[in-house]
Amino acid sequence: MDLVFPTPQEAEAAFYEAFQSANLEAMMAVWDNDADITCIHPNGKRLQGRTMILESWQHIFASGVEMRFEISDAQYIQTALTSIHTVHEYIYMNGDRRRRDPVIATNIYRLTNQGWRMILHHASLTPDTSNAVEINTPSSSTILH
Amino acid sequence: MDLVFPTPQEAEAAFYEAFQSANLEAMMAVWDNDADITCIHPNGKRLQGRTMILESWQHIFASGVEMRFEISDAQYIQTALTSIHTVHEYIYMNGDRRRRDPVIATNIYRLTNQGWRMILHHASLTPDTSNAVEINTPSSSTILH
C-alpha cells in the first residue's frame, strides 16, 4: 500500500481510520520505515521498529473488538519537519454508546520523502477521577507521578 | 532562575534532577515558556501551559515522597529544532531499593533562544505483566488498546 499524506492531519486521520477498521496494511502505511519508530499502547511496554509495532496491531486487530473512535481536543506543535499532536481518544467498543474517560495520545509525525509519516504513538489511560496527579505510597503496587 | 541548556540531554538531566530534589524553580526552568507546553503524568489528564503544569509539580513535591530516579534505555529522535526522547524511569521511593516496573516517558525538547527547553512530558505506567498489549471487554472499567 503506497499512501502519501500531504499533511500530518491527513496521516492522523488515516491512523484512526485504519485503527477502527482493523486494517493492518493501512495502519502500517501510516508509520514511517525507520528503525526508531516507537509505539506505547496504554499500560504497555515501549515497542520499537516496524516488526514489534506491526505485531502489536496484529494482536489488537485479532481480538475482534469493534472500536469506533471520536478524536477531540487536538493540540498541535508543528515545526518544519515534525508535527507533535496530543489528542483525546473517546473509544466506543462493540456498539457501546456510553462516553467513557478518554485515552490521551501523543502522536508524532515526520515529513519524509513520502509525505508525513507517524514516528511515535504514546497512549495512556485517564482513570475516572478528578485528581490530575496522584502519588501512591511505596506499599502500593503502582507508581504515579 | 536563568538556566540555559546547550543540548537536550542536559535539559533532560536537569528535569530529573529537579524532579528528585523536588525543586520547583529548577523544574520550571527546564520548561519552555510557550502556552503549548504539555504535561501528562501517569494516568493523569492532559495539562497545558505553565500555570497548570507548575501546579501539578507543586502538588507532587508537596507530597513529601522522596524519589530517586534511574533513567535508562533512552532513545532519541533528533531534528534540528526538536528532540524526542523515550526513556524508562525506574523510581525508588522513600529509600526503597527494589526495582519495580519502569514508568515510560516521552520527553520532547525544543531549541529556543534560551537553549533547549522541555515542551512535552508524557509518562505512563507499565503493569507487571508480560502482555505488551491487552484489550478488555466493554464491561470492564478500563480501555486498553
PDB file of C-alpha atoms in Angstrom:
ATOM      1  CA  MET A   1       0.000   0.000   0.000  1.00  0.00           C
ATOM      2  CA  ASP A   2       1.542   3.247  -1.132  1.00  0.00           C
ATOM      3  CA  LEU A   3      -0.199   6.156   0.528  1.00  0.00           C
ATOM      4  CA  VAL A   4       1.223   9.660   0.687  1.00  0.00           C
ATOM      5  CA  PHE A   5      -0.097  12.092   3.284  1.00  0.00           C
ATOM      6  CA  PRO A   6       0.476  15.756   2.338  1.00  0.00           C
ATOM      7  CA  THR A   7      -0.242  16.937   5.910  1.00  0.00           C
ATOM      8  CA  PRO A   8       0.230  15.411   9.369  1.00  0.00           C
ATOM      9  CA  GLN A   9      -3.522  15.838   9.918  1.00  0.00           C
ATOM     10  CA  GLU A  10      -4.224  13.534   6.958  1.00  0.00           C
ATOM     11  CA  ALA A  11      -1.775  10.985   8.347  1.00  0.00           C
ATOM     12  CA  GLU A  12      -3.552  11.172  11.690  1.00  0.00           C
ATOM     13  CA  ALA A  13      -6.982  10.707  10.098  1.00  0.00           C
ATOM     14  CA  ALA A  14      -5.624   7.644   8.268  1.00  0.00           C
ATOM     15  CA  PHE A  15      -4.180   6.283  11.523  1.00  0.00           C
ATOM     16  CA  TYR A  16      -7.545   6.343  13.308  1.00  0.00           C
ATOM     17  CA  GLU A  17      -9.397   5.118  10.210  1.00  0.00           C
ATOM     18  CA  ALA A  18      -7.035   2.122   9.993  1.00  0.00           C
ATOM     19  CA  PHE A  19      -7.410   1.576  13.749  1.00  0.00           C
ATOM     20  CA  GLN A  20     -11.199   1.428  13.754  1.00  0.00           C
ATOM     21  CA  SER A  21     -11.395  -0.590  10.552  1.00  0.00           C
ATOM     22  CA  ALA A  22      -8.736  -3.009  11.900  1.00  0.00           C
ATOM     23  CA  ASN A  23      -6.843  -2.647   8.628  1.00  0.00           C
ATOM     24  CA  LEU A  24      -3.273  -3.752   9.264  1.00  0.00           C
ATOM     25  CA  GLU A  25      -1.945  -2.774   5.854  1.00  0.00           C
ATOM     26  CA  ALA A  26      -3.451   0.719   6.067  1.00  0.00           C
ATOM     27  CA  MET A  27      -2.153   1.072   9.632  1.00  0.00           C
ATOM     28  CA  MET A  28       1.425   0.205   8.656  1.00  0.00           C
ATOM     29  CA  ALA A  29       1.217   2.572   5.658  1.00  0.00           C
ATOM     30  CA  VAL A  30       0.870   5.440   8.159  1.00  0.00           C
ATOM     31  CA  TRP A  31       4.055   4.512  10.036  1.00  0.00           C
ATOM     32  CA  ASP A  32       7.494   5.604   8.872  1.00  0.00           C
ATOM     33  CA  ASN A  33      10.013   2.954   7.810  1.00  0.00           C
ATOM     34  CA  ASP A  34      12.834   3.911  10.165  1.00  0.00           C
ATOM     35  CA  ALA A  35      14.071   1.658  12.949  1.00  0.00           C
ATOM     36  CA  ASP A  36      13.425   4.396  15.507  1.00  0.00           C
ATOM     37  CA  ILE A  37       9.624   4.433  15.291  1.00  0.00           C
ATOM     38  CA  THR A  38       8.077   3.959  18.718  1.00  0.00           C
ATOM     39  CA  CYS A  39       4.674   2.811  19.949  1.00  0.00           C
ATOM     40  CA  ILE A  40       3.462   2.705  23.558  1.00  0.00           C
ATOM     41  CA  HIS A  41      -0.055   1.343  23.989  1.00  0.00           C
ATOM     42  CA  PRO A  42      -1.938   2.150  27.222  1.00  0.00           C
ATOM     43  CA  ASN A  43      -0.126   0.473  30.128  1.00  0.00           C
ATOM     44  CA  GLY A  44       2.078  -1.211  27.557  1.00  0.00           C
ATOM     45  CA  LYS A  45       5.781  -1.545  27.089  1.00  0.00           C
ATOM     46  CA  ARG A  46       7.740   0.531  24.634  1.00  0.00           C
ATOM     47  CA  LEU A  47       7.719  -1.105  21.210  1.00  0.00           C
ATOM     48  CA  GLN A  48      10.297  -0.098  18.623  1.00  0.00           C
ATOM     49  CA  GLY A  49      10.720  -0.757  14.934  1.00  0.00           C
ATOM     50  CA  ARG A  50       8.227  -1.981  12.363  1.00  0.00           C
ATOM     51  CA  THR A  51       8.238  -5.649  13.397  1.00  0.00           C
ATOM     52  CA  MET A  52       7.268  -5.110  17.049  1.00  0.00           C
ATOM     53  CA  ILE A  53       4.780  -2.421  16.153  1.00  0.00           C
ATOM     54  CA  LEU A  54       3.154  -4.480  13.396  1.00  0.00           C
ATOM     55  CA  GLU A  55       2.833  -7.461  15.757  1.00  0.00           C
ATOM     56  CA  SER A  56       1.101  -5.298  18.355  1.00  0.00           C
ATOM     57  CA  TRP A  57      -1.518  -4.142  15.847  1.00  0.00           C
ATOM     58  CA  GLN A  58      -1.995  -7.708  14.629  1.00  0.00           C
ATOM     59  CA  HIS A  59      -2.683  -8.689  18.228  1.00  0.00           C
ATOM     60  CA  ILE A  60      -5.129  -5.808  18.756  1.00  0.00           C
ATOM     61  CA  PHE A  61      -6.957  -6.379  15.490  1.00  0.00           C
ATOM     62  CA  ALA A  62      -7.161 -10.138  16.107  1.00  0.00           C
ATOM     63  CA  SER A  63      -9.177  -9.510  19.268  1.00  0.00           C
ATOM     64  CA  GLY A  64     -12.230  -8.835  17.128  1.00  0.00           C
ATOM     65  CA  VAL A  65     -13.312  -5.956  19.375  1.00  0.00           C
ATOM     66  CA  GLU A  66     -15.169  -3.446  17.230  1.00  0.00           C
ATOM     67  CA  MET A  67     -13.927   0.037  18.035  1.00  0.00           C
ATOM     68  CA  ARG A  68     -15.194   3.434  16.987  1.00  0.00           C
ATOM     69  CA  PHE A  69     -13.008   6.454  17.691  1.00  0.00           C
ATOM     70  CA  GLU A  70     -14.019  10.005  18.394  1.00  0.00           C
ATOM     71  CA  ILE A  71     -10.944  12.210  18.400  1.00  0.00           C
ATOM     72  CA  SER A  72     -11.226  15.567  20.135  1.00  0.00           C
ATOM     73  CA  ASP A  73      -9.282  18.404  21.771  1.00  0.00           C
ATOM     74  CA  ALA A  74      -6.384  18.089  19.358  1.00  0.00           C
ATOM     75  CA  GLN A  75      -3.407  20.307  20.131  1.00  0.00           C
ATOM     76  CA  TYR A  76      -0.560  20.704  17.650  1.00  0.00           C
ATOM     77  CA  ILE A  77       3.053  21.739  17.978  1.00  0.00           C
ATOM     78  CA  GLN A  78       4.315  21.882  14.420  1.00  0.00           C
ATOM     79  CA  THR A  79       7.798  22.611  13.099  1.00  0.00           C
ATOM     80  CA  ALA A  80       9.002  22.347   9.504  1.00  0.00           C
ATOM     81  CA  LEU A  81       9.795  18.631   9.742  1.00  0.00           C
ATOM     82  CA  THR A  82       7.967  17.394  12.818  1.00  0.00           C
ATOM     83  CA  SER A  83       4.379  17.642  13.996  1.00  0.00           C
ATOM     84  CA  ILE A  84       3.522  16.779  17.597  1.00  0.00           C
ATOM     85  CA  HIS A  85      -0.142  16.151  18.368  1.00  0.00           C
ATOM     86  CA  THR A  86      -1.893  15.433  21.626  1.00  0.00           C
ATOM     87  CA  VAL A  87      -5.491  14.284  21.380  1.00  0.00           C
ATOM     88  CA  HIS A  88      -8.260  12.809  23.454  1.00  0.00           C
ATOM     89  CA  GLU A  89      -9.449   9.448  22.084  1.00  0.00           C
ATOM     90  CA  TYR A  90     -13.016   8.594  23.045  1.00  0.00           C
ATOM     91  CA  ILE A  91     -13.369   4.916  22.238  1.00  0.00           C
ATOM     92  CA  TYR A  92     -16.699   3.139  21.822  1.00  0.00           C
ATOM     93  CA  MET A  93     -16.418  -0.629  21.807  1.00  0.00           C
ATOM     94  CA  ASN A  94     -18.800  -3.216  20.339  1.00  0.00           C
ATOM     95  CA  GLY A  95     -21.609  -0.725  19.824  1.00  0.00           C
ATOM     96  CA  ASP A  96     -21.484   0.711  23.347  1.00  0.00           C
ATOM     97  CA  ARG A  97     -22.609   4.344  23.140  1.00  0.00           C
ATOM     98  CA  ARG A  98     -21.510   5.490  26.582  1.00  0.00           C
ATOM     99  CA  ARG A  99     -18.789   8.103  26.563  1.00  0.00           C
ATOM    100  CA  ARG A 100     -16.074   6.900  28.899  1.00  0.00           C
ATOM    101  CA  ASP A 101     -12.954   8.714  30.040  1.00  0.00           C
ATOM    102  CA  PRO A 102     -10.699   9.351  27.092  1.00  0.00           C
ATOM    103  CA  VAL A 103      -7.382   7.778  26.316  1.00  0.00           C
ATOM    104  CA  ILE A 104      -4.777  10.535  25.917  1.00  0.00           C
ATOM    105  CA  ALA A 105      -2.434  10.104  22.983  1.00  0.00           C
ATOM    106  CA  THR A 106       0.727  11.839  21.886  1.00  0.00           C
ATOM    107  CA  ASN A 107       1.138  11.264  18.131  1.00  0.00           C
ATOM    108  CA  ILE A 108       4.238  12.469  16.317  1.00  0.00           C
ATOM    109  CA  TYR A 109       4.651  12.712  12.544  1.00  0.00           C
ATOM    110  CA  ARG A 110       7.763  13.385  10.480  1.00  0.00           C
ATOM    111  CA  LEU A 111       8.000  14.813   6.981  1.00  0.00           C
ATOM    112  CA  THR A 112       9.645  12.186   4.765  1.00  0.00           C
ATOM    113  CA  ASN A 113      10.209  11.846   1.022  1.00  0.00           C
ATOM    114  CA  GLN A 114       6.866  10.015   1.013  1.00  0.00           C
ATOM    115  CA  GLY A 115       4.949  12.726   2.850  1.00  0.00           C
ATOM    116  CA  TRP A 116       4.096  12.783   6.552  1.00  0.00           C
ATOM    117  CA  ARG A 117       4.534   9.540   8.455  1.00  0.00           C
ATOM    118  CA  MET A 118       3.903   8.583  12.071  1.00  0.00           C
ATOM    119  CA  ILE A 119       7.048   8.076  14.138  1.00  0.00           C
ATOM    120  CA  LEU A 120       5.581   7.854  17.652  1.00  0.00           C
ATOM    121  CA  HIS A 121       2.277   6.920  19.299  1.00  0.00           C
ATOM    122  CA  HIS A 122       2.127   7.066  23.103  1.00  0.00           C
ATOM    123  CA  ALA A 123      -1.281   6.435  24.640  1.00  0.00           C
ATOM    124  CA  SER A 124      -2.269   6.416  28.295  1.00  0.00           C
ATOM    125  CA  LEU A 125      -5.369   5.986  30.401  1.00  0.00           C
ATOM    126  CA  THR A 126      -7.190   8.585  32.440  1.00  0.00           C
ATOM    127  CA  PRO A 127      -8.984   6.933  35.320  1.00  0.00           C
ATOM    128  CA  ASP A 128     -12.350   8.186  36.449  1.00  0.00           C
ATOM    129  CA  THR A 129     -11.002  10.605  38.987  1.00  0.00           C
ATOM    130  CA  SER A 130     -10.881  14.323  39.362  1.00  0.00           C
ATOM    131  CA  ASN A 131      -7.313  14.216  40.615  1.00  0.00           C
ATOM    132  CA  ALA A 132      -4.976  15.062  37.793  1.00  0.00           C
ATOM    133  CA  VAL A 133      -1.997  13.897  39.796  1.00  0.00           C
ATOM    134  CA  GLU A 134      -1.765  11.287  42.485  1.00  0.00           C
ATOM    135  CA  ILE A 135       1.144   9.785  44.337  1.00  0.00           C
ATOM    136  CA  ASN A 136       0.736   6.428  45.947  1.00  0.00           C
ATOM    137  CA  THR A 137       2.651   5.238  48.946  1.00  0.00           C
ATOM    138  CA  PRO A 138       5.565   2.858  48.395  1.00  0.00           C
ATOM    139  CA  SER A 139       3.451  -0.041  49.634  1.00  0.00           C
ATOM    140  CA  SER A 140       1.055   0.209  46.744  1.00  0.00           C
ATOM    141  CA  SER A 141       1.686  -1.673  43.571  1.00  0.00           C
ATOM    142  CA  THR A 142       1.704   1.224  41.143  1.00  0.00           C
ATOM    143  CA  ILE A 143       3.756   4.348  40.966  1.00  0.00           C
ATOM    144  CA  LEU A 144       2.101   7.504  39.788  1.00  0.00           C
ATOM    145  CA  HIS A 145       3.897  10.772  39.463  1.00  0.00           C
TER     146      HIS A 145
ATOM    147  CA  MET B   1      16.337  31.062  37.710  1.00  0.00           C
ATOM    148  CA  ASP B   2      18.000  31.551  34.335  1.00  0.00           C
ATOM    149  CA  LEU B   3      19.441  28.274  33.130  1.00  0.00           C
ATOM    150  CA  VAL B   4      20.488  27.621  29.548  1.00  0.00           C
ATOM    151  CA  PHE B   5      20.820  24.041  28.315  1.00  0.00           C
ATOM    152  CA  PRO B   6      23.113  23.691  25.281  1.00  0.00           C
ATOM    153  CA  THR B   7      21.828  20.183  24.497  1.00  0.00           C
ATOM    154  CA  PRO B   8      18.509  18.382  25.011  1.00  0.00           C
ATOM    155  CA  GLN B   9      20.384  15.792  27.081  1.00  0.00           C
ATOM    156  CA  GLU B  10      21.422  18.491  29.553  1.00  0.00           C
ATOM    157  CA  ALA B  11      17.833  19.729  29.740  1.00  0.00           C
ATOM    158  CA  GLU B  12      16.728  16.162  30.443  1.00  0.00           C
ATOM    159  CA  ALA B  13      19.319  15.676  33.172  1.00  0.00           C
ATOM    160  CA  ALA B  14      18.124  18.934  34.775  1.00  0.00           C
ATOM    161  CA  PHE B  15      14.497  17.757  34.551  1.00  0.00           C
ATOM    162  CA  TYR B  16      15.163  14.570  36.519  1.00  0.00           C
ATOM    163  CA  GLU B  17      17.486  16.341  38.955  1.00  0.00           C
ATOM    164  CA  ALA B  18      14.760  18.906  39.698  1.00  0.00           C
ATOM    165  CA  PHE B  19      12.230  16.073  39.984  1.00  0.00           C
ATOM    166  CA  GLN B  20      14.164  14.062  42.548  1.00  0.00           C
ATOM    167  CA  SER B  21      15.236  17.126  44.522  1.00  0.00           C
ATOM    168  CA  ALA B  22      11.621  18.446  44.483  1.00  0.00           C
ATOM    169  CA  ASN B  23      12.949  21.806  43.304  1.00  0.00           C
ATOM    170  CA  LEU B  24      10.023  23.667  41.737  1.00  0.00           C
ATOM    171  CA  GLU B  25      12.075  26.598  40.476  1.00  0.00           C
ATOM    172  CA  ALA B  26      14.621  24.327  38.803  1.00  0.00           C
ATOM    173  CA  MET B  27      11.800  22.222  37.351  1.00  0.00           C
ATOM    174  CA  MET B  28      10.076  25.206  35.768  1.00  0.00           C
ATOM    175  CA  ALA B  29      13.409  26.475  34.412  1.00  0.00           C
ATOM    176  CA  VAL B  30      13.543  23.353  32.236  1.00  0.00           C
ATOM    177  CA  TRP B  31      10.113  24.004  30.668  1.00  0.00           C
ATOM    178  CA  ASP B  32       9.635  26.341  27.733  1.00  0.00           C
ATOM    179  CA  ASN B  33       7.553  29.490  28.194  1.00  0.00           C
ATOM    180  CA  ASP B  34       5.044  28.891  25.419  1.00  0.00           C
ATOM    181  CA  ALA B  35       1.356  28.294  26.038  1.00  0.00           C
ATOM    182  CA  ASP B  36       1.511  24.995  24.136  1.00  0.00           C
ATOM    183  CA  ILE B  37       3.695  23.084  26.612  1.00  0.00           C
ATOM    184  CA  THR B  38       2.028  19.840  27.633  1.00  0.00           C
ATOM    185  CA  CYS B  39       2.423  17.501  30.594  1.00  0.00           C
ATOM    186  CA  ILE B  40       0.666  14.158  31.114  1.00  0.00           C
ATOM    187  CA  HIS B  41       1.517  12.429  34.380  1.00  0.00           C
ATOM    188  CA  PRO B  42       0.847   8.677  34.678  1.00  0.00           C
ATOM    189  CA  ASN B  43      -2.907   8.091  34.482  1.00  0.00           C
ATOM    190  CA  GLY B  44      -3.331  11.856  34.580  1.00  0.00           C
ATOM    191  CA  LYS B  45      -5.179  14.320  32.448  1.00  0.00           C
ATOM    192  CA  ARG B  46      -3.501  16.478  29.850  1.00  0.00           C
ATOM    193  CA  LEU B  47      -2.141  19.652  31.440  1.00  0.00           C
ATOM    194  CA  GLN B  48      -1.284  22.626  29.264  1.00  0.00           C
ATOM    195  CA  GLY B  49       0.523  25.883  29.844  1.00  0.00           C
ATOM    196  CA  ARG B  50       2.859  26.920  32.642  1.00  0.00           C
ATOM    197  CA  THR B  51       0.187  27.504  35.299  1.00  0.00           C
ATOM    198  CA  MET B  52      -1.371  24.029  35.169  1.00  0.00           C
ATOM    199  CA  ILE B  53       1.997  22.354  34.841  1.00  0.00           C
ATOM    200  CA  LEU B  54       3.535  24.315  37.717  1.00  0.00           C
ATOM    201  CA  GLU B  55       0.569  23.461  39.949  1.00  0.00           C
ATOM    202  CA  SER B  56       0.977  19.767  39.186  1.00  0.00           C
ATOM    203  CA  TRP B  57       4.615  19.808  40.257  1.00  0.00           C
ATOM    204  CA  GLN B  58       3.728  21.784  43.387  1.00  0.00           C
ATOM    205  CA  HIS B  59       1.215  19.049  44.199  1.00  0.00           C
ATOM    206  CA  ILE B  60       3.731  16.276  43.575  1.00  0.00           C
ATOM    207  CA  PHE B  61       6.529  17.928  45.526  1.00  0.00           C
ATOM    208  CA  ALA B  62       4.193  18.772  48.424  1.00  0.00           C
ATOM    209  CA  SER B  63       3.555  15.070  48.954  1.00  0.00           C
ATOM    210  CA  GLY B  64       6.922  14.765  50.647  1.00  0.00           C
ATOM    211  CA  VAL B  65       7.602  11.423  48.960  1.00  0.00           C
ATOM    212  CA  GLU B  66      11.347  11.089  48.477  1.00  0.00           C
ATOM    213  CA  MET B  67      12.057   9.887  44.968  1.00  0.00           C
ATOM    214  CA  ARG B  68      15.242   8.720  43.312  1.00  0.00           C
ATOM    215  CA  PHE B  69      15.279   8.249  39.567  1.00  0.00           C
ATOM    216  CA  GLU B  70      17.290   5.856  37.466  1.00  0.00           C
ATOM    217  CA  ILE B  71      16.845   6.713  33.799  1.00  0.00           C
ATOM    218  CA  SER B  72      17.686   4.006  31.290  1.00  0.00           C
ATOM    219  CA  ASP B  73      17.130   2.778  27.731  1.00  0.00           C
ATOM    220  CA  ALA B  74      16.996   6.293  26.315  1.00  0.00           C
ATOM    221  CA  GLN B  75      16.108   6.500  22.631  1.00  0.00           C
ATOM    222  CA  TYR B  76      16.424   9.754  20.732  1.00  0.00           C
ATOM    223  CA  ILE B  77      14.835  11.088  17.557  1.00  0.00           C
ATOM    224  CA  GLN B  78      16.557  14.395  16.979  1.00  0.00           C
ATOM    225  CA  THR B  79      15.948  17.019  14.303  1.00  0.00           C
ATOM    226  CA  ALA B  80      17.486  20.476  14.068  1.00  0.00           C
ATOM    227  CA  LEU B  81      14.918  22.107  16.332  1.00  0.00           C
ATOM    228  CA  THR B  82      13.208  19.251  18.154  1.00  0.00           C
ATOM    229  CA  SER B  83      14.497  16.333  20.182  1.00  0.00           C
ATOM    230  CA  ILE B  84      12.147  13.469  21.040  1.00  0.00           C
ATOM    231  CA  HIS B  85      13.257  11.134  23.820  1.00  0.00           C
ATOM    232  CA  THR B  86      11.683   7.995  25.182  1.00  0.00           C
ATOM    233  CA  VAL B  87      13.133   6.663  28.427  1.00  0.00           C
ATOM    234  CA  HIS B  88      12.454   4.132  31.136  1.00  0.00           C
ATOM    235  CA  GLU B  89      12.155   5.764  34.558  1.00  0.00           C
ATOM    236  CA  TYR B  90      12.968   3.424  37.424  1.00  0.00           C
ATOM    237  CA  ILE B  91      11.672   5.205  40.510  1.00  0.00           C
ATOM    238  CA  TYR B  92      12.775   4.369  44.050  1.00  0.00           C
ATOM    239  CA  MET B  93      10.578   5.924  46.716  1.00  0.00           C
ATOM    240  CA  ASN B  94      11.393   6.682  50.340  1.00  0.00           C
ATOM    241  CA  GLY B  95      14.575   4.638  50.333  1.00  0.00           C
ATOM    242  CA  ASP B  96      13.004   1.526  48.837  1.00  0.00           C
ATOM    243  CA  ARG B  97      15.712  -0.281  46.847  1.00  0.00           C
ATOM    244  CA  ARG B  98      13.513  -2.697  44.937  1.00  0.00           C
ATOM    245  CA  ARG B  99      13.493  -2.185  41.205  1.00  0.00           C
ATOM    246  CA  ARG B 100       9.875  -2.028  40.118  1.00  0.00           C
ATOM    247  CA  ASP B 101       8.464  -1.883  36.627  1.00  0.00           C
ATOM    248  CA  PRO B 102       9.514   1.340  34.958  1.00  0.00           C
ATOM    249  CA  VAL B 103       7.411   4.316  34.073  1.00  0.00           C
ATOM    250  CA  ILE B 104       7.768   5.019  30.340  1.00  0.00           C
ATOM    251  CA  ALA B 105       8.202   8.654  29.424  1.00  0.00           C
ATOM    252  CA  THR B 106       8.172  10.548  26.169  1.00  0.00           C
ATOM    253  CA  ASN B 107      10.073  13.808  26.697  1.00  0.00           C
ATOM    254  CA  ILE B 108      10.260  16.417  23.946  1.00  0.00           C
ATOM    255  CA  TYR B 109      12.620  19.400  23.861  1.00  0.00           C
ATOM    256  CA  ARG B 110      12.661  22.391  21.522  1.00  0.00           C
ATOM    257  CA  LEU B 111      15.589  24.637  20.639  1.00  0.00           C
ATOM    258  CA  THR B 112      14.719  28.170  21.764  1.00  0.00           C
ATOM    259  CA  ASN B 113      16.663  31.432  22.024  1.00  0.00           C
ATOM    260  CA  GLN B 114      17.457  30.297  25.567  1.00  0.00           C
ATOM    261  CA  GLY B 115      18.753  26.879  24.583  1.00  0.00           C
ATOM    262  CA  TRP B 116      16.847  23.587  24.751  1.00  0.00           C
ATOM    263  CA  ARG B 117      13.621  23.582  26.728  1.00  0.00           C
ATOM    264  CA  MET B 118      11.084  20.875  27.514  1.00  0.00           C
ATOM    265  CA  ILE B 119       7.791  21.211  25.649  1.00  0.00           C
ATOM    266  CA  LEU B 120       6.164  17.848  26.431  1.00  0.00           C
ATOM    267  CA  HIS B 121       6.342  15.160  29.121  1.00  0.00           C
ATOM    268  CA  HIS B 122       4.045  12.152  28.731  1.00  0.00           C
ATOM    269  CA  ALA B 123       4.525   9.396  31.280  1.00  0.00           C
ATOM    270  CA  SER B 124       2.663   6.109  31.587  1.00  0.00           C
ATOM    271  CA  LEU B 125       2.699   3.000  33.717  1.00  0.00           C
ATOM    272  CA  THR B 126       3.778  -0.494  32.759  1.00  0.00           C
ATOM    273  CA  PRO B 127       1.942  -3.040  34.892  1.00  0.00           C
ATOM    274  CA  ASP B 128       3.699  -6.169  35.990  1.00  0.00           C
ATOM    275  CA  THR B 129       2.611  -8.236  33.048  1.00  0.00           C
ATOM    276  CA  SER B 130       4.262  -9.890  30.138  1.00  0.00           C
ATOM    277  CA  ASN B 131       1.483  -8.843  27.787  1.00  0.00           C
ATOM    278  CA  ALA B 132       2.537  -5.741  25.928  1.00  0.00           C
ATOM    279  CA  VAL B 133      -0.965  -5.165  24.682  1.00  0.00           C
ATOM    280  CA  GLU B 134      -4.285  -6.126  26.187  1.00  0.00           C
ATOM    281  CA  ILE B 135      -7.832  -5.353  25.252  1.00  0.00           C
ATOM    282  CA  ASN B 136     -10.517  -5.528  27.876  1.00  0.00           C
ATOM    283  CA  THR B 137     -14.142  -6.269  27.211  1.00  0.00           C
ATOM    284  CA  PRO B 138     -16.624  -3.387  27.206  1.00  0.00           C
ATOM    285  CA  SER B 139     -17.878  -4.432  30.622  1.00  0.00           C
ATOM    286  CA  SER B 140     -14.555  -3.684  32.285  1.00  0.00           C
ATOM    287  CA  SER B 141     -13.828  -0.262  33.610  1.00  0.00           C
ATOM    288  CA  THR B 142     -10.684   0.499  31.670  1.00  0.00           C
ATOM    289  CA  ILE B 143      -9.955   0.590  27.992  1.00  0.00           C
ATOM    290  CA  LEU B 144      -6.597  -0.578  26.775  1.00  0.00           C
ATOM    291  CA  HIS B 145      -5.580  -0.591  23.189  1.00  0.00           C
TER     292      HIS B 145
END
